[in-house]
Short mmCIF file of C-alpha atoms and ligand atoms in Angstrom, two decimals:
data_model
loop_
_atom_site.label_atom_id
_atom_site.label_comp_id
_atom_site.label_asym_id
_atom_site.label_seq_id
_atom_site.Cartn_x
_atom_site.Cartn_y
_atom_site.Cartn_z
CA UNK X 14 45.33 -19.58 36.07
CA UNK X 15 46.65 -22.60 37.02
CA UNK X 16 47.31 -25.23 34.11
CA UNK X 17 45.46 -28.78 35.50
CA UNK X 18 48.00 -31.07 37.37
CA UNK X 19 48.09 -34.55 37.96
CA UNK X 20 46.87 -35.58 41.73
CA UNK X 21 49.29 -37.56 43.81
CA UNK X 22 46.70 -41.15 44.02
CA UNK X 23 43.07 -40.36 43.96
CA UNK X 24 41.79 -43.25 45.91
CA UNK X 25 39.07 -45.87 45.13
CA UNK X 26 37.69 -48.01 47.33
CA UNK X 27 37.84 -51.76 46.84
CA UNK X 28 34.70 -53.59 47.01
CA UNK X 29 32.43 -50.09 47.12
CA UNK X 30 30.62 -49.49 44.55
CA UNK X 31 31.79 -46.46 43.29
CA UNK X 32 30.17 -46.20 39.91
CA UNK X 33 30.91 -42.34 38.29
CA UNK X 34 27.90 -41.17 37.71
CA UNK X 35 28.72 -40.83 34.50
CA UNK X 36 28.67 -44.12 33.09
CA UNK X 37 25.28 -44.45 32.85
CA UNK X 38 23.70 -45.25 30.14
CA UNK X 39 22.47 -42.72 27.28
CA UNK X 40 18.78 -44.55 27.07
CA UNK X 41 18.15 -42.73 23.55
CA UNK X 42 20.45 -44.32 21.48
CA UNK X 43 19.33 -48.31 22.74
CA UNK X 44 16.91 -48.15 19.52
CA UNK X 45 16.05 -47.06 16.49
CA UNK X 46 13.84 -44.17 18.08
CA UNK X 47 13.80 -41.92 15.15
CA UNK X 48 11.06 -44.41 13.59
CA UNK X 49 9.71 -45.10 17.13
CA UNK X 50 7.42 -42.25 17.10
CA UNK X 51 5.22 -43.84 14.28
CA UNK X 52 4.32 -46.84 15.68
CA UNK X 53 1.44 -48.06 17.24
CA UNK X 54 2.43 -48.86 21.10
CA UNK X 55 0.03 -50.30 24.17
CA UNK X 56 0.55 -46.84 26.00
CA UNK X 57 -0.83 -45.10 22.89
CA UNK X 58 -3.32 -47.82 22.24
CA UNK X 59 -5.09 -46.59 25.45
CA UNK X 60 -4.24 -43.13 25.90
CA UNK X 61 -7.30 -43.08 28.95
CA UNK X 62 -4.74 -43.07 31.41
CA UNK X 63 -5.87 -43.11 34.48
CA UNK X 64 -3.48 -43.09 37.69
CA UNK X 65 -4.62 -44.45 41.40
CA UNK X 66 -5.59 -41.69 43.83
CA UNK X 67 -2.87 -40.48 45.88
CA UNK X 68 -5.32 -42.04 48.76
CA UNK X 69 -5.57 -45.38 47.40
CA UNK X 70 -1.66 -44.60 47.33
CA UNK X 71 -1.61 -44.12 50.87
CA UNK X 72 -3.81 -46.48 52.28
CA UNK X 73 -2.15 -49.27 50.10
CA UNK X 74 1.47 -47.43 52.29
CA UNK X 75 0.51 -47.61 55.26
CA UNK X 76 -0.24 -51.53 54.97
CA UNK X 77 2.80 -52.29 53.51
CA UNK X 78 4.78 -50.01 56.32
CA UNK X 79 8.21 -49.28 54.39
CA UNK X 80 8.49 -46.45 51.97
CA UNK X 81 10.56 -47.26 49.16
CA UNK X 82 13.54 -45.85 50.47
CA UNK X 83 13.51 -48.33 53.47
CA UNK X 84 12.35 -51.22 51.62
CA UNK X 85 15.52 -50.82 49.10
CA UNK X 86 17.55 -50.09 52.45
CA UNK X 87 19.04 -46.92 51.10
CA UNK X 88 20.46 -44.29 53.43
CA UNK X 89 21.07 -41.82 50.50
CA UNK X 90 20.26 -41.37 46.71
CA UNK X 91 22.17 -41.07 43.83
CA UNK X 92 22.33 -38.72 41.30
CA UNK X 93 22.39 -41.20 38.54
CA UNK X 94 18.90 -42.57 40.52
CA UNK X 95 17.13 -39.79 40.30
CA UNK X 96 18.38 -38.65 36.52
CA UNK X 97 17.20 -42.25 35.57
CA UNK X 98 13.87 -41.96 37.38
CA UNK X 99 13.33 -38.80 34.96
CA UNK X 100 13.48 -41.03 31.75
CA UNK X 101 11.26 -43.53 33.28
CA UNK X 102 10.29 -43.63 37.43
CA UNK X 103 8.99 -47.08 36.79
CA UNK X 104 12.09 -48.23 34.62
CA UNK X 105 13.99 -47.02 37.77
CA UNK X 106 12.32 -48.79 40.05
CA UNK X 107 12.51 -52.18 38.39
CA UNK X 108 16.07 -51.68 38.02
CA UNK X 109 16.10 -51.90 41.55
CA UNK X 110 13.76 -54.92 42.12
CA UNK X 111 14.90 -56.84 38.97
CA UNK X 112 18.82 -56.26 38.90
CA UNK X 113 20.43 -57.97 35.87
CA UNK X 114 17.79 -57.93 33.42
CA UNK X 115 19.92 -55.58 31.56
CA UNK X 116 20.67 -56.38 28.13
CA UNK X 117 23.68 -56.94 26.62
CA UNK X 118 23.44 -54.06 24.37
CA UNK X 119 22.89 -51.87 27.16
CA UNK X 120 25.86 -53.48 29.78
CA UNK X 121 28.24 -53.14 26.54
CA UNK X 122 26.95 -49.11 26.04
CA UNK X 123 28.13 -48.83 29.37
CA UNK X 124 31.04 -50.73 29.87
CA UNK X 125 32.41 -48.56 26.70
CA UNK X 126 31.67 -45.13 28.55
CA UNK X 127 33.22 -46.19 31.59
CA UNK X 128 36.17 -47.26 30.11
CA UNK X 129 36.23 -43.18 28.25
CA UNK X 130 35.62 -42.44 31.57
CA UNK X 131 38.21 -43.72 33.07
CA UNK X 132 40.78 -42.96 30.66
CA UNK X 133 40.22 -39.24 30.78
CA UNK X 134 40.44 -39.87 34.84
CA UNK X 135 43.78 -41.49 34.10
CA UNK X 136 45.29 -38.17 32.12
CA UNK X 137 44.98 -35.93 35.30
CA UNK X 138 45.39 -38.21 38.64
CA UNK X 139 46.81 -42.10 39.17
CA UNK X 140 44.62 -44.38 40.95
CA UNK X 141 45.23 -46.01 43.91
CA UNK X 142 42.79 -48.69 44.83
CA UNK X 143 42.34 -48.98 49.05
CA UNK X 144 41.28 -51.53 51.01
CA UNK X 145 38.14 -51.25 52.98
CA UNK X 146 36.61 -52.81 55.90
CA UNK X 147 33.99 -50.68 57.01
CA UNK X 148 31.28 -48.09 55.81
CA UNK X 149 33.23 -45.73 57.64
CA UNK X 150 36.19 -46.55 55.61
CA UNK X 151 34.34 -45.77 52.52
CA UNK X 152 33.24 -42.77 53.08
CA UNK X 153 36.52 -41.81 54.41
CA UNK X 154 38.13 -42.77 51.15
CA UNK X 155 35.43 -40.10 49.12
CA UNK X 156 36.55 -37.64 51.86
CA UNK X 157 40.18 -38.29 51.23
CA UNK X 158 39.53 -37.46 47.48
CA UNK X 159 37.86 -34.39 48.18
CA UNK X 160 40.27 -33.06 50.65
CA UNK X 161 43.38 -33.76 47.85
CA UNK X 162 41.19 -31.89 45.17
CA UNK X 163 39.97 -28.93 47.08
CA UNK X 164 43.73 -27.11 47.25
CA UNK X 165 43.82 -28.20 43.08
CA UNK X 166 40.71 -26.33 42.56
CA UNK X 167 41.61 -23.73 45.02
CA UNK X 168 44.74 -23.03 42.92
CA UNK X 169 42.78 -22.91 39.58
CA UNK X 170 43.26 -26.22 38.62
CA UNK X 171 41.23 -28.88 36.96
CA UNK X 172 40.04 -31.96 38.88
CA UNK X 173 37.58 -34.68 37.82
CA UNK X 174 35.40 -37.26 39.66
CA UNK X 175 34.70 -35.24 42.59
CA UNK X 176 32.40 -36.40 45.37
CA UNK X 177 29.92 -34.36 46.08
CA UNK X 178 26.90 -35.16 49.04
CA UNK X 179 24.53 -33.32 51.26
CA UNK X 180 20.63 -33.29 52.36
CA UNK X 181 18.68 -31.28 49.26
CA UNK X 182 14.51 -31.35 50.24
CA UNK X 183 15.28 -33.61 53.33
CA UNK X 184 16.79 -36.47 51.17
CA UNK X 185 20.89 -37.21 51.42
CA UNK X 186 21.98 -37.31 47.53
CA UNK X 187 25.35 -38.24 46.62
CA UNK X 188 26.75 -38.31 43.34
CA UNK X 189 30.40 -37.69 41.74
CA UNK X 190 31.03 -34.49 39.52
CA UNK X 191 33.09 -35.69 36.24
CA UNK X 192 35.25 -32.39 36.24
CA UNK X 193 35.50 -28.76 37.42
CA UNK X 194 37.59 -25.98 35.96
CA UNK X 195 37.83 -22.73 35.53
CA UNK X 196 37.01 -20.78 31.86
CA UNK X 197 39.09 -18.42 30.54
CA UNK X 198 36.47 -15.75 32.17
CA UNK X 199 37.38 -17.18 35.25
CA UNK X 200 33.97 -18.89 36.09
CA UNK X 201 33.91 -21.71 38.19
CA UNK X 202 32.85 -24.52 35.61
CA UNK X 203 30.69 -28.19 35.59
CA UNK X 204 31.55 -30.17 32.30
CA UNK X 205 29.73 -33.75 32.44
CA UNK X 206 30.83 -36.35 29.31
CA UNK X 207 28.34 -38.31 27.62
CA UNK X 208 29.75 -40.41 25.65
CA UNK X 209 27.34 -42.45 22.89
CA UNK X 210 27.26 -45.41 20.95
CA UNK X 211 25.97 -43.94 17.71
CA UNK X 212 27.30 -40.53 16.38
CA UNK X 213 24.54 -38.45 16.51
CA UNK X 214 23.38 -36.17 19.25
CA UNK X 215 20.52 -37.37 21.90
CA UNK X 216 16.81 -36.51 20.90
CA UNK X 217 15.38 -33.61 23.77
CA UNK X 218 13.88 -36.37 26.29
CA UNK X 219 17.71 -37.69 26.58
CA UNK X 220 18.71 -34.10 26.86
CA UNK X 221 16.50 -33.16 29.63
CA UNK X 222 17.64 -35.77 31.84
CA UNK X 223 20.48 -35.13 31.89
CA UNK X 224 20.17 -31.69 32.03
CA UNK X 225 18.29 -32.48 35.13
CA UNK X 226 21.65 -34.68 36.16
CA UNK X 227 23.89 -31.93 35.87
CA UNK X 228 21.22 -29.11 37.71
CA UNK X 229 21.53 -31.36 40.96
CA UNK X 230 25.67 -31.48 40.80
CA UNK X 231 25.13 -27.86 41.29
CA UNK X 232 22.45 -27.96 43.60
CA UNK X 233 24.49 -29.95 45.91
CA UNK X 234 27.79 -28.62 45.15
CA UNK X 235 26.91 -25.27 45.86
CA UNK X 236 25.33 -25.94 48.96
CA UNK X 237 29.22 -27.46 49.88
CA UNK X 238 31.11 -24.60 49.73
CA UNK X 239 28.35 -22.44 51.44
CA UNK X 240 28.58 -24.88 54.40
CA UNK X 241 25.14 -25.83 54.26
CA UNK X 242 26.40 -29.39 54.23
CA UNK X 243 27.00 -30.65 57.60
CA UNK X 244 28.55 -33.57 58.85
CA UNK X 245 26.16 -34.49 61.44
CA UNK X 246 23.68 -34.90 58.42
CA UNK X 247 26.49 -36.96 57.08
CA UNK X 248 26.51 -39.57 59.86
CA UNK X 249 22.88 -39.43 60.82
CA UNK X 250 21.71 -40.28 57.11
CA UNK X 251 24.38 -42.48 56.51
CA UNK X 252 24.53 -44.09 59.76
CA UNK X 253 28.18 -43.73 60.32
CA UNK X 254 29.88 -43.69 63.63
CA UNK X 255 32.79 -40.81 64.11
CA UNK X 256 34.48 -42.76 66.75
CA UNK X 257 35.05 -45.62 64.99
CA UNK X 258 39.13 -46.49 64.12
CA UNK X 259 39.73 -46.29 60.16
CA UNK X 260 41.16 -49.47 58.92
CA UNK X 261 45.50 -49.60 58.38
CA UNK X 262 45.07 -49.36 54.79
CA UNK X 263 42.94 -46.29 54.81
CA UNK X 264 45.14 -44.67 57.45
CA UNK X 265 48.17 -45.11 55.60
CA UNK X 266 46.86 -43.90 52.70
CA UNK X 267 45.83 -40.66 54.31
CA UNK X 268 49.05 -40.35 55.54
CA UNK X 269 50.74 -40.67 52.10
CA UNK X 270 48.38 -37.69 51.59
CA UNK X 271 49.37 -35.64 54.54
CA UNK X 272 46.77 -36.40 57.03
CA UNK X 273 47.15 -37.73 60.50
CA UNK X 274 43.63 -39.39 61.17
CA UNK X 275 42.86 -42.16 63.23
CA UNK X 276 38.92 -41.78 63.40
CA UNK X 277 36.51 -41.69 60.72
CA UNK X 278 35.75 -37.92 62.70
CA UNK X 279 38.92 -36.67 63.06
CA UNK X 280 38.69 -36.65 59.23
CA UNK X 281 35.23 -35.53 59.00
CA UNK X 282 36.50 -33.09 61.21
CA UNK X 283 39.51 -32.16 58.62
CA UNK X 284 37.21 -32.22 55.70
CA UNK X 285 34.09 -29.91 56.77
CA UNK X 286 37.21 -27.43 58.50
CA UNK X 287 38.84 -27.35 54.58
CA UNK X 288 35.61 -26.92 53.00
CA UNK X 289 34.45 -24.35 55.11
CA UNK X 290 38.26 -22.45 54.67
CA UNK X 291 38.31 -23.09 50.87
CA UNK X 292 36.17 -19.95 50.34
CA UNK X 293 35.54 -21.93 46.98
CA UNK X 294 32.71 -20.22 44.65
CA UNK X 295 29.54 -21.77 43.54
CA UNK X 296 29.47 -23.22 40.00
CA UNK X 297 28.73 -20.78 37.73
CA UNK X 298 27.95 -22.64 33.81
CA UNK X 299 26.96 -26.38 33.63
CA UNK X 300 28.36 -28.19 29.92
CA UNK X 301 27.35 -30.97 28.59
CA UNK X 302 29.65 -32.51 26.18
CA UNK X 303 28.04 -35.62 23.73
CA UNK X 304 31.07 -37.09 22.33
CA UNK X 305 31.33 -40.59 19.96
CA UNK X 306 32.41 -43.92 21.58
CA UNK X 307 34.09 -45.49 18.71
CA UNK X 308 36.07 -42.72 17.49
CA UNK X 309 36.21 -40.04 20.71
CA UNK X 310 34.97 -37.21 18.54
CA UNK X 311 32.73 -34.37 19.76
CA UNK X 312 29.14 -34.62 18.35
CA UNK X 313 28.36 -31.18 20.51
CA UNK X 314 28.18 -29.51 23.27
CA UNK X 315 24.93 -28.26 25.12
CA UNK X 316 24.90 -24.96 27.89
CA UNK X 317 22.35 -25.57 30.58
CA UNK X 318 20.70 -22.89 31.86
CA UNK X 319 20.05 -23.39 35.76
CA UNK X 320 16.92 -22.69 36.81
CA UNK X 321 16.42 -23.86 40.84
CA UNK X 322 12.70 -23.27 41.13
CA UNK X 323 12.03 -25.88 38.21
CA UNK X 324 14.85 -28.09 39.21
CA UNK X 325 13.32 -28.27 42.72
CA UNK X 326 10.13 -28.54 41.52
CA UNK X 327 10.87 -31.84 39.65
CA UNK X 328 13.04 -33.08 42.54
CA UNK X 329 10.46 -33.12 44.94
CA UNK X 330 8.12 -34.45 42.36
CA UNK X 331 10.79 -37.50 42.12
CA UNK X 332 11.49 -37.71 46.35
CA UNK X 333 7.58 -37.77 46.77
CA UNK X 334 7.78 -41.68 45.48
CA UNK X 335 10.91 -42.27 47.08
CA UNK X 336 9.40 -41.32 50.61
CA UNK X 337 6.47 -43.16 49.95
CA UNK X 338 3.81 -40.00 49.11
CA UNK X 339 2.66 -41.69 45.67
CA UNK X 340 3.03 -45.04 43.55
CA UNK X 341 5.37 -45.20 40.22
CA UNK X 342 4.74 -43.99 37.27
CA UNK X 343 5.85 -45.43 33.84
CA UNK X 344 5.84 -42.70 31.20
CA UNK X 345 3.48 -40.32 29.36
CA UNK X 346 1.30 -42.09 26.45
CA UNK X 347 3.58 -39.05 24.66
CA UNK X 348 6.77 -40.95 25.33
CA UNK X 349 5.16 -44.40 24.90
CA UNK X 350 8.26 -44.89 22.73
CA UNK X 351 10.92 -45.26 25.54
CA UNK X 352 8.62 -48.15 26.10
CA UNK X 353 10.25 -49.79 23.05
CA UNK X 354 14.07 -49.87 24.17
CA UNK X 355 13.10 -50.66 27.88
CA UNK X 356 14.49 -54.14 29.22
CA UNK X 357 11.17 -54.52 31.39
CA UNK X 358 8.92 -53.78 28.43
CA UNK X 359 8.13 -57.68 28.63
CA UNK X 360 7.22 -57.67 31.93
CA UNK X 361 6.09 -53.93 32.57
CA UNK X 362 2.61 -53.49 33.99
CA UNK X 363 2.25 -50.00 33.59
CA UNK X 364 2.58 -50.33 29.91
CA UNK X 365 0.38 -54.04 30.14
CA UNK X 366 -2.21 -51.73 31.48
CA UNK X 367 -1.76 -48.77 28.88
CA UNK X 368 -0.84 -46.40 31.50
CA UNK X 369 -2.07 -47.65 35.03
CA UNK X 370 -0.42 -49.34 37.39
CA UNK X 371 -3.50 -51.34 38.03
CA UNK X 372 -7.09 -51.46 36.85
CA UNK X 373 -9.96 -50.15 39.08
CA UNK X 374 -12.62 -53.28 39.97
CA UNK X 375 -14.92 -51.63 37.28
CA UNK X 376 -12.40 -51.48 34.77
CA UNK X 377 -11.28 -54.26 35.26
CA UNK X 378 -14.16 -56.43 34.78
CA UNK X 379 -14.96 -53.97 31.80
CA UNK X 380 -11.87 -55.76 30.62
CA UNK X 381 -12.96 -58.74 30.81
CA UNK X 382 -16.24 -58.80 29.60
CA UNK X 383 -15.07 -57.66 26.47
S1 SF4 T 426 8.00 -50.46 29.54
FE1 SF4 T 426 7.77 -48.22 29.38
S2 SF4 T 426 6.61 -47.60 31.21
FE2 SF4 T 426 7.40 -49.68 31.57
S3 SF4 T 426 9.32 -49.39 32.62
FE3 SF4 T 426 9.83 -49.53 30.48
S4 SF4 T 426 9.85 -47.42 29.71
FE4 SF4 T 426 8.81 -47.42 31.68
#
């Protein structure tokens, strides 16, 4: 095998917000939640949870017209989207409508794991940072990356913050893979860094997301190299338009990396043909690795097991809101203790209502009469 090499300039666009997936924020640790489970909590003060009928649902849809997906203009999902929708859908969602309520705390957590993040980047490629003018150019930037990393894990190689994209249950996720290598078995392998604030290891409901996180990497991935991915699925999700010219800077760029392209297609073109020749395998073992900020020690390292059906399962459970099927929910009376470290918690009205996003008629003027 291979030992890892450095890549000659993985690019990142200028202006595009390319967060890594990976610095998001470990939820878990925002809080004393050891002691949370004691106390009292409005979700667990009313544990009668009762949610709206997927028909009210509907009918309350159709007059507002947009499903969510439109009304937050989003061509694609992320990764990092749907991992955070499976600590807290609602949590998600005001993230979208409410952006910068995010605490200090929280921004700090973050702004610490994306500087690990980037430093562990830094040991295996430079960056070069390209100009962009256009979508087009954007995307053509992530396809430049993958098309310099494909021959590195071809040749046995390590790379890290690899793009990955494609239509999973009718929905276009993208999402960037912190690094692939190969174990000294010779399996093809996902490791994802966590890095967190406090040196302990995440309680299971931290766990599970992002063992959820790591599940759709593969999911999407794997359905890469098998050329299930297609770039017409590409442009019609992402409303992209193969003709157009790719701006000087992002030509020049792909020059410096051996490609002649003038058109955003002519390097979709390049990109689907390498994929398609790679004759890359699927991953075969996802790892987890929970490391400390301050000090960069390992705290431990967690196998997930894949399991598709149950993956799936809970993906379409999470695409159902985004496509407009059902309302969002805040979380389980259970894990009424997430409730406690949320930055909405003030203004939440799933956990206002103990559990409901809103209050039949009857109940409320139950409410009230009391
Ligand atoms: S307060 Fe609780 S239910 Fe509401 S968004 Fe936050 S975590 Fe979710």
């Amino acid at each position: 095998m291979v030992e890892s090499r450095r890549e000659a300039g993985a690019a990142r666009a200028q202006d595009w917000g390319d967060l890594s997936d990976s610095d998001f924020p470990d939820f878990s640790e925002l809080g004393d939640i050891e002691e949370l489970g004691n106390q009292p909590d409005s979700l667990s003060q009313n544990p009668k949870k009762q949610v709206n009928s997927p028909e009210s649902w509907k009918r309350k849809r159709r007059a507002d017209a947009s499903t969510p997906m439109e009304k937050f203009h989003l061509g694609c999902l992320w990764v990092t989207d749907l991992s955070a929708q499976s600590w807290c859908e609602q949590q998600m969602v005001y993230g979208k409508e409410l952006p910068g309520f995010q605490s200090e705390e929280k921004t700090a957590v973050l702004s610490a794991g994306a500087s690990i993040h980037l430093a562990r980047e830094l040991e295996l490629h430079d960056l070069v940072n390209v100009h962009i003018s256009t979508k087009e150019d954007a995307w053509a930037v992530k396809l430049l990356n993958i098309l310099s990393m494909v021959p590195i894990l071809q040749s046995g190689g390590t790379i890290r913050e690899f793009p990955v994209f494609g239509e999973v249950e009718g929905v276009f996720l993208v999402g960037i893979i912190d690094e692939l290598h190969y174990t000294s078995k010779g399996e093809l392998e996902l490791a994802e860094l966590k890095t967190r604030k406090r040196p302990m290891m995440p309680l299971e409901a931290q766990k599970e997301k992002d063992r959820f996180q790591v599940s759709l990497y593969k999911c999407i991935f794997d359905a890469m190299v098998r050329g299930q991915v297609t770039s017409a699925s590409l442009v019609r999700h992402m409303k992209l338009s193969p003709e157009r010219l790719l701006g000087p800077p992002v030509q020049r760029h792909a020059q410096q990396g051996g490609f002649t392209v003038k058109s955003f297609g002519d390097l979709l073109d390049l990109t689907f043909l390498s994929l398609s020749l790679s004759d890359l395998p699927v991953i075969d073992a996802l790892k987890i690795e929970y490391s400390h900020q301050e000090t960069d020690s390992l705290l431990g390292t967690v196998m997930v097991v894949f399991e598709e059906e149950q993956v799936r399962d809970k993906l379409r459970h999470h695409l159902d809101y985004w496509t407009g099927l059902r309302e969002p929910q805040g979380v389980d009376v259970k894990e009424a203790w997430k409730c406690r470290m949320c930055d909405y918690a003030a203004v939440c009205t799933w956990r206002q209502n103990g559990g409901t996003r809103m209050l039949t008629e009857e109940q409320h003027a139950k409410k009230m009469a009391k």
